[in-house]
């Protein structure tokens, strides 16, 4: 198949996919297909079509990209939250970050802004990161376990939606390859839902502490959160020479 034929077929498949989901076409960005080598046999033609289906931007596989991931999240209807969300809250930050920062689920301010960690809790987070020479614009990628805001009455609960949403975070991890993960728990003592246990076995140092929204309402949580950040910073120093230098320059060592 030519690249043009593949693009036309992929667009038609994605359009049908969007129609079946919710009737709205989702922006999937540019399609980037290459020409197939000449094929003389019927078998070869069948394999070409199969490889096109796997490479479609709405599919997961070796050709995955952040753009494809964002388009898939944007069109997701895999759990009941798609009916109540006003906006999907996708991850935000540079590729290849030092730290992947994880909240549990977007709050109202995140949904309004369309970005994770918006509002006063996000401002506190920025100050916490700044204290150890990190920032969301340069070396941290921010995202949530669950990409759509759960209703405030807790129904459906985050745990009901967790399993459906977990594959998106797996793809984020595979694409971003952060050096460490920092997870924020909104409710003291709340653990990571079982569907996300892969976070702890991914071979990436994992830290967790209290969510900035909780720290804002309880001064007593500041000290343990700061101790956790210091441990994270010291781990990063051993993993990335540039970070160690930035920390020295900022006078944080
Ligand atoms: Fe899809 Fe996750 Fe949103 Fe549920 S919360 S609709 S699984 S993106």
PDB file of N, CA and C and ligand atoms in Angstrom, residues 72-73 76-82 85 88 145-149 161 164-166 168, ligand 1:
ATOM      1  N   UNK A  72      -6.272   9.220  22.116  1.00  0.00           N
ATOM      2  CA  UNK A  72      -7.028   8.074  22.644  1.00  0.00           C
ATOM      3  C   UNK A  72      -7.722   8.438  23.959  1.00  0.00           C
ATOM      4  N   UNK A  73      -7.007   9.182  24.820  1.00  0.00           N
ATOM      5  CA  UNK A  73      -7.613   9.577  26.106  1.00  0.00           C
ATOM      6  C   UNK A  73      -8.800  10.496  25.826  1.00  0.00           C
ATOM      7  N   UNK A  76     -11.824   8.558  24.919  1.00  0.00           N
ATOM      8  CA  UNK A  76     -12.122   7.375  25.723  1.00  0.00           C
ATOM      9  C   UNK A  76     -13.532   7.408  26.337  1.00  0.00           C
ATOM     10  N   UNK A  77     -14.217   6.279  26.204  1.00  0.00           N
ATOM     11  CA  UNK A  77     -15.532   6.119  26.846  1.00  0.00           C
ATOM     12  C   UNK A  77     -15.560   4.798  27.636  1.00  0.00           C
ATOM     13  N   UNK A  78     -14.365   4.402  28.129  1.00  0.00           N
ATOM     14  CA  UNK A  78     -14.250   3.068  28.740  1.00  0.00           C
ATOM     15  C   UNK A  78     -14.854   2.964  30.133  1.00  0.00           C
ATOM     16  N   UNK A  79     -15.169   4.074  30.782  1.00  0.00           N
ATOM     17  CA  UNK A  79     -15.822   3.975  32.098  1.00  0.00           C
ATOM     18  C   UNK A  79     -16.895   5.061  32.195  1.00  0.00           C
ATOM     19  N   UNK A  80     -17.755   4.979  33.209  1.00  0.00           N
ATOM     20  CA  UNK A  80     -18.899   5.914  33.280  1.00  0.00           C
ATOM     21  C   UNK A  80     -18.497   7.389  33.403  1.00  0.00           C
ATOM     22  N   UNK A  81     -17.246   7.664  33.765  1.00  0.00           N
ATOM     23  CA  UNK A  81     -16.868   9.079  33.940  1.00  0.00           C
ATOM     24  C   UNK A  81     -16.932   9.875  32.642  1.00  0.00           C
ATOM     25  N   UNK A  82     -16.939   9.204  31.503  1.00  0.00           N
ATOM     26  CA  UNK A  82     -16.995   9.971  30.250  1.00  0.00           C
ATOM     27  C   UNK A  82     -18.339  10.686  30.117  1.00  0.00           C
ATOM     28  N   UNK A  85     -17.868  13.956  32.721  1.00  0.00           N
ATOM     29  CA  UNK A  85     -16.728  14.879  32.602  1.00  0.00           C
ATOM     30  C   UNK A  85     -17.114  16.051  31.694  1.00  0.00           C
ATOM     31  N   UNK A  88     -11.501  16.257  29.490  1.00  0.00           N
ATOM     32  CA  UNK A  88     -10.498  15.262  29.896  1.00  0.00           C
ATOM     33  C   UNK A  88      -9.267  16.036  30.360  1.00  0.00           C
ATOM     34  N   UNK A 145      -3.689   9.359  37.909  1.00  0.00           N
ATOM     35  CA  UNK A 145      -4.025   7.950  37.684  1.00  0.00           C
ATOM     36  C   UNK A 145      -5.235   7.870  36.764  1.00  0.00           C
ATOM     37  N   UNK A 146      -6.230   8.705  37.041  1.00  0.00           N
ATOM     38  CA  UNK A 146      -7.500   8.697  36.309  1.00  0.00           C
ATOM     39  C   UNK A 146      -7.623  10.027  35.574  1.00  0.00           C
ATOM     40  N   UNK A 147      -8.013   9.992  34.330  1.00  0.00           N
ATOM     41  CA  UNK A 147      -7.937  11.197  33.494  1.00  0.00           C
ATOM     42  C   UNK A 147      -9.208  12.042  33.475  1.00  0.00           C
ATOM     43  N   UNK A 148     -10.310  11.540  34.023  1.00  0.00           N
ATOM     44  CA  UNK A 148     -11.551  12.321  34.048  1.00  0.00           C
ATOM     45  C   UNK A 148     -11.956  12.572  35.502  1.00  0.00           C
ATOM     46  N   UNK A 149     -12.543  13.740  35.768  1.00  0.00           N
ATOM     47  CA  UNK A 149     -12.882  14.103  37.152  1.00  0.00           C
ATOM     48  C   UNK A 149     -14.060  13.273  37.668  1.00  0.00           C
ATOM     49  N   UNK A 161     -13.286   3.089  38.357  1.00  0.00           N
ATOM     50  CA  UNK A 161     -12.781   3.519  37.065  1.00  0.00           C
ATOM     51  C   UNK A 161     -11.312   3.169  36.883  1.00  0.00           C
ATOM     52  N   UNK A 164     -10.043   0.570  34.224  1.00  0.00           N
ATOM     53  CA  UNK A 164     -10.229   0.987  32.833  1.00  0.00           C
ATOM     54  C   UNK A 164      -9.197   2.022  32.420  1.00  0.00           C
ATOM     55  N   UNK A 165      -8.773   2.857  33.349  1.00  0.00           N
ATOM     56  CA  UNK A 165      -7.870   3.954  33.020  1.00  0.00           C
ATOM     57  C   UNK A 165      -6.395   3.558  33.095  1.00  0.00           C
ATOM     58  N   UNK A 166      -6.088   2.475  33.797  1.00  0.00           N
ATOM     59  CA  UNK A 166      -4.681   2.112  34.038  1.00  0.00           C
ATOM     60  C   UNK A 166      -3.835   1.982  32.762  1.00  0.00           C
ATOM     61  N   UNK A 168      -3.695   3.722  30.191  1.00  0.00           N
ATOM     62  CA  UNK A 168      -3.179   5.020  29.725  1.00  0.00           C
ATOM     63  C   UNK A 168      -1.904   5.402  30.475  1.00  0.00           C
TER      64      UNK A 168
HETATM   65 FE1  LIG B   1     -11.595   6.713  29.956  1.00  0.00          FE
HETATM   66 FE2  LIG B   1     -10.125   7.058  32.136  1.00  0.00          FE
HETATM   67 FE3  LIG B   1     -11.912   8.918  31.463  1.00  0.00          FE
HETATM   68 FE4  LIG B   1     -12.748   6.550  32.373  1.00  0.00          FE
HETATM   69  S1  LIG B   1     -11.547   8.085  33.532  1.00  0.00           S
HETATM   70  S2  LIG B   1     -13.558   7.648  30.567  1.00  0.00           S
HETATM   71  S3  LIG B   1     -11.180   5.154  31.542  1.00  0.00           S
HETATM   72  S4  LIG B   1     -10.080   8.367  30.297  1.00  0.00           S
END
